[in-house]
């Protein structure tokens, strides 16, 4: 430790001197530190609020629970933590196959309409009961519950996201058993009652979800996972239960509840003496639950930041309140610290931070550790053109002083029953994001604040988390008890999660500003009232609570929103989807999804997407033969998006031929839906990435974020996901690996020009970028033209590097002619690009016309060989007699391919397969591997029909 720091450190660790004002968290960051003297005083003051006491907890008695429905006709053992649906499944009360099997979402709905009671027996020792405080601590109750000890009501819950502490000392006995029961009220019934009560005053809409959701109404009236009542990609299974761990805790002084951490570079503080720079100003804050606020706390609090500093502070104080706060602040030499970087920009160094308590007079100790990282985050909203404010503001994320393009996707709950989501599965999904170069994931506001594991994994992988508060696509009540509950919720969650370096920002809600402005739920007649409510909830309650706990990262009120501009317009902007401000959600199912002109030049695309179906392998798990047709009842049951199937058929039909309505045609239809989605999102994402360095005359451009909707699935149905329920990658996910790569060449067509933009997301410029642009015919393995150029691509930019005229430079008419005159030149050829720079290689394609019009030959694909290399990776060798489009490899074996959905323009290719967990025998993979391409989905009849109809049309560009 540098000398200056040692001195400061000593000052800091001095015991309390008087009962000054409590130091607000991050005061140092917020205000100017005027001089080092002031700074020292500050440190001393910080030491003065150390408080507090120790703790011992008995782990939750997680077995021996009985679970009963209201009339007692069902009585089974209940898993804790867990949920009613899971326990009923385990007890075989729900026995219709897989949980998500066919129509179980309807068949099992009765569960959510009943009331359920968990009960167990507790034994306590006289020692435990002699403690100053004895309490039941519930990390999460889902949702509306009454907790009774020996028949006495000790607490109530009405919010799934609140940590509850119920005092029970006075109700427990040492002799014999104590009865503990937790009675859950039907969430559906409760939400309805709340709605009715609210309605007496005025309706808080929506009155119900649309019928296509096949869901339950009034999720907005209960603080519970909103999507558990159904969504446009998910079923209704409104769960109940003790969904998170609980303990019976007894303690005499204090119990460490939460540890918060912030590291701010001292150099951002203007008056810090030069000798202290460069340095990090670290603030650690701990919240303690006090046993008895009228008993003095005497003991010591230790803070240890792995290998960086440790300190012990003696405490002798009267806590006065139930929750006590200890804050300490210290300067840390920059050299002592390795920084935390987002995925793709560096490593993710994490440090253990441990706060401990030792009671002086009683043998009582406790400690809590979290993993923290050193990094800064900002959301820059400067005017894009300082002399012309009408051009709008930036919306760009700056991490560690580097402006970074946010590449990623949106996260929804990985299962409708949170207890079914394992850490392993969470890790698999987040790794799939990291492995496709994603550096940002938005935890969307209709799900849950995710598990501790989720954020730990994100910390380790360098995935920044855009964290919504759990409010989505609705108006919400603002009566006092609702607001109080929300305040508790936000406090619980921000204190729990704040220390994670991965959390980039907090956001108040999903789409509620847009919904109100756009009158989605018929609010226009009473706009002023709903607007007032909106501000009360998201600004005056949620924002205030978040910022009381955490000023170390940005807070935005809604997504999409116009950032500062929305605030200046009174929080409900005139145009929440303004391309010149903030973030945009963009969906258009009626435009040409494969044409970049369809898409908006936004500052930050935080949601955009198209639906597809999961593979047949996944659908098969929960369906039977009669469901396997595009027009089956099941296919409309599992399509919750109104008009979803019509739109999907339309989109597939724009560029491809619909396969026949046979069993094989059904499987190809699922595949085509994925082709449509993959190419559409590739087109849109590359368009956004190409726009990172330029601005058009309207002030649109400088796009710095592309988070497609959505990463994962909640069940097996039509959705926007790139990964199927269970973890299988859709074609889109393979495409993401390519379109999110750090250095890419993106070819695009602008009238009669083919242009190639090279995008470089790296800190450093890339030299010697060799770009090959090939013109290739569908009927030949050899390119008909190849143009090669060399470039230097500056750091963190998108540059258009070449521009070729289709007719003059690429000689399309000559090289792509068709003797039969059936086909236009753009239907005979496509563009293939290869970028190489040192070890980097990136391949890409541009279709000049639609595959449905193109002269694609019937390709016969064969799996020639599957062999294992030493690392357990399998090499699959494919051969083809023709150029094949959207080549798709599919296997029931768990694992991912190196690439999939690609254009095969050589007679042979080798594709690696990475098995998930275990070693896989090559012969087993070979046996279970299928491969096909677009031409397989056309039957001969289609080919003939299409050829007959084909006439030479006018050129389209
Ligand atoms: C967005 C999301 C979700 C929805 C998705 C697809 O608006 O916020 O509410 O599932 O669109 O419709």
XYZ file of N, CA and C in Angstrom, residues 737-921:
555
model
N -23.170 -15.572 -34.023
C -21.729 -15.748 -33.851
C -20.983 -15.019 -34.968
N -21.560 -15.026 -36.123
C -20.925 -14.374 -37.258
C -21.203 -12.865 -37.295
N -22.479 -12.465 -37.077
C -22.759 -11.024 -37.246
C -22.329 -10.189 -36.041
N -22.057 -10.837 -34.910
C -21.547 -10.090 -33.754
C -20.019 -10.167 -33.622
N -19.356 -10.854 -34.531
C -17.889 -10.986 -34.399
C -17.250 -9.594 -34.343
N -16.118 -9.468 -33.637
C -15.550 -8.130 -33.422
C -15.121 -7.407 -34.706
N -14.614 -8.163 -35.660
C -14.219 -7.515 -36.917
C -14.947 -8.237 -38.049
N -15.838 -7.525 -38.708
C -16.604 -8.188 -39.779
C -16.641 -7.348 -41.048
N -16.833 -8.040 -42.143
C -17.110 -7.352 -43.412
C -18.588 -7.572 -43.694
N -19.303 -6.493 -43.871
C -20.741 -6.609 -44.102
C -21.091 -6.084 -45.499
N -21.390 -6.995 -46.430
C -21.749 -6.544 -47.777
C -23.222 -6.157 -47.830
N -23.543 -5.124 -48.573
C -24.941 -4.702 -48.688
C -25.160 -4.069 -50.041
N -26.397 -4.059 -50.436
C -26.705 -3.556 -51.773
C -27.386 -2.204 -51.683
N -26.884 -1.273 -52.458
C -27.480 0.057 -52.494
C -27.779 0.350 -53.965
N -29.009 0.117 -54.355
C -29.408 0.215 -55.754
C -28.507 -0.664 -56.616
N -27.758 -0.084 -57.548
C -26.950 -0.947 -58.411
C -25.521 -1.121 -57.904
N -25.319 -0.808 -56.646
C -23.976 -0.916 -56.068
C -23.945 -2.006 -54.998
N -22.836 -2.716 -54.965
C -22.582 -3.568 -53.808
C -21.495 -2.875 -53.002
N -21.806 -2.638 -51.741
C -20.839 -1.955 -50.883
C -20.433 -2.908 -49.772
N -19.233 -2.727 -49.290
C -18.819 -3.542 -48.148
C -18.331 -2.614 -47.042
N -18.938 -2.775 -45.886
C -18.516 -1.996 -44.724
C -17.753 -2.923 -43.794
N -16.596 -2.449 -43.368
C -15.848 -3.237 -42.387
C -16.069 -2.607 -41.023
N -16.462 -3.427 -40.088
C -16.749 -2.938 -38.739
C -15.696 -3.509 -37.797
N -15.111 -2.619 -37.052
C -14.066 -3.024 -36.114
C -14.445 -2.541 -34.723
N -14.776 -3.480 -33.856
C -15.168 -3.117 -32.485
C -13.990 -3.061 -31.526
N -12.812 -3.338 -32.023
C -11.662 -3.446 -31.118
C -11.115 -2.069 -30.740
N -10.313 -2.064 -29.677
C -9.658 -0.820 -29.249
C -8.618 -0.361 -30.264
N -8.058 -1.351 -30.952
C -6.943 -0.975 -31.812
C -7.325 -1.069 -33.286
N -6.621 -0.280 -34.078
C -6.890 -0.368 -35.510
C -6.416 -1.720 -36.014
N -7.036 -2.179 -37.090
C -6.619 -3.455 -37.659
C -5.958 -3.182 -38.998
N -4.708 -3.620 -39.062
C -3.929 -3.402 -40.294
C -4.078 -4.582 -41.222
N -3.631 -4.362 -42.412
C -3.568 -5.473 -43.370
C -4.856 -6.278 -43.456
N -5.921 -5.562 -43.537
C -7.201 -6.256 -43.712
C -7.347 -6.582 -45.193
N -7.380 -7.874 -45.449
C -7.515 -8.281 -46.841
C -8.980 -8.636 -47.084
N -9.545 -7.997 -48.057
C -10.963 -8.240 -48.330
C -11.123 -8.818 -49.722
N -11.746 -9.995 -49.759
C -12.042 -10.598 -51.071
C -13.540 -10.539 -51.281
N -13.913 -9.988 -52.405
C -15.336 -9.985 -52.760
C -15.484 -10.879 -53.980
N -16.274 -11.921 -53.827
C -16.448 -12.851 -54.947
C -17.872 -12.796 -55.472
N -17.967 -12.915 -56.762
C -19.274 -13.130 -57.362
C -19.336 -14.624 -57.658
N -20.372 -15.271 -57.153
C -20.468 -16.729 -57.329
C -21.809 -17.091 -57.944
N -21.776 -18.106 -58.771
C -23.026 -18.596 -59.372
C -23.561 -19.766 -58.546
N -24.878 -19.877 -58.522
C -25.482 -21.007 -57.800
C -25.149 -22.336 -58.481
N -24.751 -22.263 -59.745
C -24.514 -23.524 -60.445
C -23.027 -23.836 -60.625
N -22.194 -23.220 -59.792
C -20.771 -23.524 -59.943
C -20.047 -23.408 -58.612
N -19.079 -24.269 -58.404
C -18.299 -24.187 -57.172
C -17.190 -23.139 -57.274
N -16.942 -22.660 -58.493
C -15.858 -21.679 -58.647
C -16.422 -20.280 -58.759
N -15.776 -19.320 -58.107
C -16.261 -17.951 -58.252
C -16.082 -17.487 -59.696
N -16.987 -16.632 -60.142
C -16.824 -16.139 -61.515
C -16.042 -14.833 -61.531
N -15.920 -14.238 -60.353
C -15.138 -13.001 -60.272
C -14.651 -12.846 -58.844
N -13.442 -12.345 -58.719
C -12.949 -12.106 -57.362
C -12.177 -10.801 -57.357
N -12.524 -9.918 -56.447
C -11.824 -8.638 -56.347
C -11.206 -8.568 -54.960
N -9.957 -8.199 -54.937
C -9.261 -8.221 -53.653
C -8.710 -6.848 -53.336
N -8.854 -6.411 -52.098
C -8.335 -5.097 -51.691
C -7.716 -5.206 -50.301
N -6.890 -4.226 -49.986
C -6.238 -4.196 -48.669
C -6.645 -2.934 -47.931
N -6.848 -3.041 -46.631
C -7.349 -1.879 -45.882
C -6.726 -1.801 -44.501
N -6.797 -0.595 -43.959
C -6.495 -0.410 -42.537
C -7.801 0.072 -41.929
N -8.261 -0.600 -40.893
C -9.551 -0.204 -40.318
C -9.326 0.378 -38.919
N -9.644 1.661 -38.741
C -9.414 2.290 -37.437
C -10.214 1.608 -36.318
N -9.729 1.796 -35.097
C -10.375 1.202 -33.930
C -11.805 1.698 -33.802
N -12.675 0.816 -33.349
C -14.018 1.194 -32.932
C -14.793 2.015 -33.973
N -14.752 1.545 -35.205
C -15.464 2.284 -36.266
C -16.083 1.306 -37.265
N -16.978 1.852 -38.042
C -17.498 1.132 -39.203
C -17.143 1.973 -40.428
N -16.513 1.343 -41.403
C -16.076 2.064 -42.598
C -16.499 1.355 -43.854
N -17.058 2.124 -44.744
C -17.362 1.532 -46.040
C -16.045 1.484 -46.796
N -15.594 0.291 -47.148
C -14.254 0.211 -47.736
C -14.253 0.007 -49.249
N -15.264 -0.651 -49.775
C -15.318 -0.757 -51.238
C -16.750 -0.571 -51.719
N -16.832 -0.236 -52.962
C -18.135 -0.009 -53.574
C -18.005 -0.468 -55.017
N -18.787 -1.437 -55.413
C -18.685 -1.949 -56.780
C -20.036 -1.833 -57.465
N -19.979 -1.391 -58.690
C -21.230 -1.373 -59.436
C -21.499 -2.788 -59.945
N -22.738 -3.222 -59.785
C -23.070 -4.594 -60.167
C -22.824 -4.836 -61.653
N -23.136 -3.829 -62.441
C -23.039 -4.042 -63.880
C -21.635 -3.795 -64.399
N -21.023 -2.681 -63.979
C -19.715 -2.342 -64.549
C -18.580 -3.103 -63.874
N -18.553 -3.054 -62.549
C -17.419 -3.679 -61.857
C -17.577 -5.186 -61.740
N -18.800 -5.591 -61.414
C -18.993 -7.026 -61.180
C -19.506 -7.753 -62.432
N -19.852 -6.990 -63.434
C -20.278 -7.551 -64.740
C -21.381 -8.605 -64.560
N -22.320 -8.250 -63.735
C -23.383 -9.187 -63.379
C -24.095 -9.756 -64.610
N -24.419 -8.866 -65.542
C -25.187 -9.325 -66.698
C -24.438 -10.353 -67.525
N -23.123 -10.185 -67.558
C -22.327 -11.099 -68.370
C -22.036 -12.383 -67.612
N -21.578 -12.201 -66.383
C -21.099 -13.374 -65.637
C -22.227 -14.208 -65.037
N -23.389 -13.613 -64.926
C -24.504 -14.335 -64.298
C -25.651 -14.527 -65.284
N -25.285 -14.668 -66.519
C -26.336 -14.799 -67.529
C -26.935 -16.205 -67.471
N -28.077 -16.327 -68.076
C -28.779 -17.599 -68.055
C -29.208 -17.938 -69.467
N -28.707 -19.069 -69.952
C -29.017 -19.426 -71.338
C -30.497 -19.658 -71.554
N -31.132 -20.232 -70.548
C -32.545 -20.561 -70.707
C -33.448 -19.335 -70.636
N -32.886 -18.248 -70.163
C -33.622 -16.985 -70.001
C -34.712 -17.044 -68.943
N -34.692 -18.100 -68.157
C -35.669 -18.163 -67.074
C -35.320 -17.182 -65.957
N -34.023 -17.013 -65.772
C -33.580 -16.316 -64.564
C -32.912 -14.985 -64.847
N -33.153 -14.067 -63.955
C -32.441 -12.792 -64.003
C -31.028 -13.036 -63.482
N -30.071 -12.201 -63.860
C -28.694 -12.409 -63.375
C -28.617 -12.434 -61.849
N -29.426 -11.612 -61.175
C -29.338 -11.591 -59.707
C -29.903 -12.867 -59.077
N -30.582 -13.686 -59.900
C -31.076 -14.952 -59.384
C -30.117 -16.102 -59.705
N -29.090 -15.785 -60.452
C -28.093 -16.812 -60.795
C -26.887 -16.740 -59.868
N -26.727 -15.587 -59.221
C -25.468 -15.343 -58.501
C -25.701 -14.794 -57.100
N -24.679 -14.886 -56.302
C -24.678 -14.234 -54.992
C -23.273 -13.723 -54.699
N -23.189 -12.887 -53.673
C -21.890 -12.308 -53.310
C -21.349 -13.027 -52.082
N -20.091 -13.312 -52.117
C -19.428 -13.950 -50.970
C -18.231 -13.083 -50.583
N -18.110 -12.760 -49.302
C -16.948 -11.954 -48.897
C -16.108 -12.724 -47.879
N -14.829 -12.494 -47.968
C -13.911 -13.066 -46.970
C -12.982 -11.963 -46.507
N -12.979 -11.763 -45.210
C -12.068 -10.776 -44.634
C -10.996 -11.552 -43.870
N -9.750 -11.213 -44.124
C -8.689 -11.819 -43.296
C -7.791 -10.715 -42.779
N -7.449 -10.850 -41.518
C -6.528 -9.900 -40.895
C -5.763 -10.707 -39.862
N -4.516 -11.018 -40.151
C -3.764 -11.903 -39.261
C -4.524 -13.208 -39.115
N -4.830 -13.568 -37.871
C -5.515 -14.862 -37.663
C -7.026 -14.743 -37.809
N -7.503 -13.511 -37.911
C -8.956 -13.338 -38.012
C -9.452 -13.646 -39.406
N -10.564 -14.352 -39.451
C -11.200 -14.541 -40.757
C -12.705 -14.393 -40.563
N -13.328 -13.714 -41.482
C -14.777 -13.559 -41.395
C -15.370 -13.724 -42.779
N -16.326 -14.627 -42.879
C -16.996 -14.850 -44.164
C -18.426 -14.343 -44.097
N -18.895 -13.873 -45.206
C -20.257 -13.351 -45.207
C -20.861 -13.500 -46.596
N -22.174 -13.361 -46.668
C -22.819 -13.458 -47.982
C -23.837 -12.345 -48.163
N -24.127 -12.091 -49.404
C -25.196 -11.156 -49.741
C -25.992 -11.791 -50.878
N -27.282 -11.961 -50.645
C -28.128 -12.495 -51.712
C -28.561 -11.323 -52.573
N -28.483 -11.495 -53.861
C -28.854 -10.369 -54.734
C -30.339 -10.409 -55.070
N -30.909 -11.596 -54.961
C -32.357 -11.721 -55.167
C -32.906 -12.632 -54.079
N -34.150 -13.059 -54.226
C -34.733 -13.969 -53.239
C -34.425 -15.409 -53.609
N -34.146 -16.246 -52.615
C -33.906 -17.665 -52.940
C -35.083 -18.311 -53.679
N -36.288 -17.802 -53.469
C -37.418 -18.467 -54.148
C -37.367 -18.249 -55.660
N -36.677 -17.195 -56.072
C -36.549 -16.957 -57.504
C -35.210 -17.446 -58.053
N -34.307 -17.790 -57.141
C -32.939 -18.071 -57.580
C -32.829 -19.439 -58.248
N -31.824 -19.558 -59.064
C -31.608 -20.815 -59.788
C -30.783 -21.766 -58.918
N -31.392 -22.147 -57.794
C -30.690 -23.053 -56.877
C -30.886 -24.476 -57.362
N -29.791 -25.193 -57.438
C -29.883 -26.582 -57.909
C -30.243 -27.500 -56.744
N -30.779 -28.631 -57.104
C -31.090 -29.616 -56.057
C -29.778 -30.224 -55.567
N -29.410 -29.906 -54.346
C -28.115 -30.361 -53.826
C -28.278 -31.679 -53.070
N -27.407 -32.611 -53.330
C -27.411 -33.856 -52.558
C -26.265 -33.784 -51.556
N -26.668 -33.657 -50.320
C -25.662 -33.505 -49.258
C -25.402 -34.845 -48.606
N -24.150 -35.100 -48.322
C -23.823 -36.386 -47.671
C -22.884 -36.150 -46.500
N -23.110 -36.943 -45.465
C -22.146 -36.908 -44.356
C -21.087 -37.944 -44.696
N -19.936 -37.449 -45.122
C -18.898 -38.383 -45.596
C -18.194 -39.072 -44.447
N -17.969 -38.262 -43.411
C -17.155 -38.835 -42.342
C -17.366 -38.066 -41.046
N -17.295 -38.770 -39.939
C -17.262 -38.096 -38.630
C -16.089 -38.705 -37.865
N -15.182 -37.862 -37.433
C -14.031 -38.392 -36.693
C -13.772 -37.516 -35.479
N -13.063 -38.088 -34.515
C -12.823 -37.330 -33.274
C -11.401 -36.807 -33.285
N -11.227 -35.585 -32.780
C -9.845 -35.151 -32.595
C -9.480 -35.352 -31.126
N -8.274 -34.998 -30.763
C -7.797 -35.347 -29.428
C -8.560 -34.634 -28.311
N -9.136 -33.492 -28.622
C -9.810 -32.733 -27.565
C -11.249 -33.182 -27.336
N -11.697 -34.164 -28.077
C -13.081 -34.613 -27.910
C -14.028 -33.932 -28.889
N -13.488 -32.987 -29.647
C -14.301 -32.339 -30.677
C -14.444 -33.311 -31.854
N -15.613 -33.278 -32.470
C -15.810 -34.171 -33.606
C -15.777 -33.374 -34.907
N -15.147 -33.965 -35.900
C -15.067 -33.313 -37.213
C -16.045 -33.985 -38.159
N -16.967 -33.202 -38.651
C -17.966 -33.748 -39.573
C -17.589 -33.293 -40.979
N -17.386 -34.246 -41.863
C -17.064 -33.877 -43.251
C -18.312 -34.066 -44.109
N -18.668 -32.981 -44.769
C -19.865 -32.992 -45.621
C -19.464 -32.883 -47.075
N -20.241 -33.498 -47.926
C -19.995 -33.284 -49.352
C -21.305 -32.906 -50.031
N -21.168 -32.213 -51.127
C -22.361 -31.829 -51.879
C -22.040 -31.833 -53.364
N -23.050 -32.125 -54.177
C -22.815 -32.100 -55.623
C -23.165 -30.738 -56.221
N -23.782 -29.882 -55.430
C -24.147 -28.549 -55.917
C -23.912 -27.535 -54.809
N -23.865 -26.277 -55.200
C -23.819 -25.229 -54.175
C -25.126 -25.330 -53.374
N -25.015 -25.325 -52.068
C -26.218 -25.531 -51.246
C -26.425 -24.347 -50.320
N -27.681 -23.980 -50.183
C -28.017 -22.772 -49.416
C -28.643 -23.170 -48.086
N -28.242 -22.473 -47.028
C -28.755 -22.702 -45.672
C -28.624 -24.179 -45.260
N -27.416 -24.674 -45.371
C -27.151 -26.071 -45.017
C -27.336 -26.250 -43.512
N -28.147 -27.215 -43.157
C -28.521 -27.362 -41.753
C -28.187 -28.757 -41.243
N -27.422 -28.770 -40.158
C -27.054 -30.028 -39.514
C -27.873 -30.155 -38.246
N -28.449 -31.321 -38.031
C -29.285 -31.461 -36.840
C -29.061 -32.825 -36.200
N -28.901 -32.809 -34.892
C -28.678 -34.061 -34.173
C -29.346 -33.993 -32.806
N -29.855 -35.122 -32.334
C -30.390 -35.126 -30.968
C -29.274 -35.096 -29.923
N -28.041 -35.337 -30.338
C -26.931 -35.278 -29.377
C -26.787 -33.851 -28.884
N -26.399 -33.712 -27.615
C -26.286 -32.360 -27.070
C -24.929 -31.758 -27.399
N -24.971 -30.572 -27.920
C -23.729 -29.912 -28.278
C -24.000 -28.880 -29.348
N -22.954 -28.188 -29.773
C -23.152 -27.196 -30.835
C -22.150 -27.424 -31.952
N -22.568 -26.995 -33.121
C -21.673 -27.057 -34.273
C -20.861 -25.776 -34.337
N -19.763 -25.883 -35.047
C -18.936 -24.694 -35.256
C -19.703 -23.674 -36.093
N -20.483 -24.164 -37.030
C -21.251 -23.294 -37.904
C -22.459 -24.091 -38.366
N -23.501 -23.380 -38.738
C -24.692 -24.079 -39.205
C -25.550 -23.083 -39.985
N -26.327 -23.611 -40.905
C -27.178 -22.705 -41.689
C -26.402 -21.964 -42.771
N -25.253 -22.489 -43.123
C -24.327 -21.767 -44.010
C -24.566 -22.064 -45.489
N -23.893 -21.264 -46.314
C -23.901 -21.560 -47.752
C -22.688 -22.444 -48.025
N -22.938 -23.576 -48.636
C -21.820 -24.485 -48.939
C -21.462 -24.285 -50.406
N -20.303 -23.682 -50.642
C -19.953 -23.428 -52.039
C -18.685 -24.171 -52.446
N -18.387 -25.224 -51.699
C -17.325 -26.114 -52.175
C -17.862 -27.536 -52.029
N -17.200 -28.450 -52.740
C -17.768 -29.803 -52.751
C -17.661 -30.493 -51.402
N -16.729 -30.003 -50.611
C -16.537 -30.638 -49.312
C -16.271 -29.583 -48.248
N -16.852 -29.752 -47.090
C -16.498 -28.878 -45.962
C -16.385 -29.721 -44.693
N -15.622 -29.180 -43.780
C -15.496 -29.848 -42.482
C -16.074 -28.918 -41.431
N -17.003 -29.432 -40.634
C -17.635 -28.628 -39.587
C -17.402 -29.333 -38.257
N -16.962 -28.576 -37.283
C -16.709 -29.200 -35.979
C -18.002 -29.303 -35.165
N -18.071 -30.337 -34.357
C -19.176 -30.464 -33.406
C -18.570 -30.552 -32.014
N -19.050 -29.684 -31.131
C -18.541 -29.677 -29.760
C -19.600 -30.304 -28.850
N -19.377 -31.547 -28.424
C -20.377 -32.169 -27.544
C -20.458 -31.417 -26.217
N -21.637 -31.429 -25.611
C -21.839 -30.602 -24.425
C -21.046 -31.073 -23.214
N -21.351 -32.249 -22.730
C -20.696 -32.652 -21.494
C -19.713 -33.793 -21.704
N -20.244 -34.840 -22.292
C -19.458 -36.072 -22.311
C -18.780 -36.284 -23.647
N -17.880 -37.205 -23.610
C -17.262 -37.602 -24.866
C -18.334 -38.276 -25.722
N -18.263 -38.030 -26.974
C -19.273 -38.604 -27.858
C -18.556 -39.422 -28.920
N -19.050 -40.611 -29.110
C -18.431 -41.481 -30.097
C -18.795 -41.005 -31.510
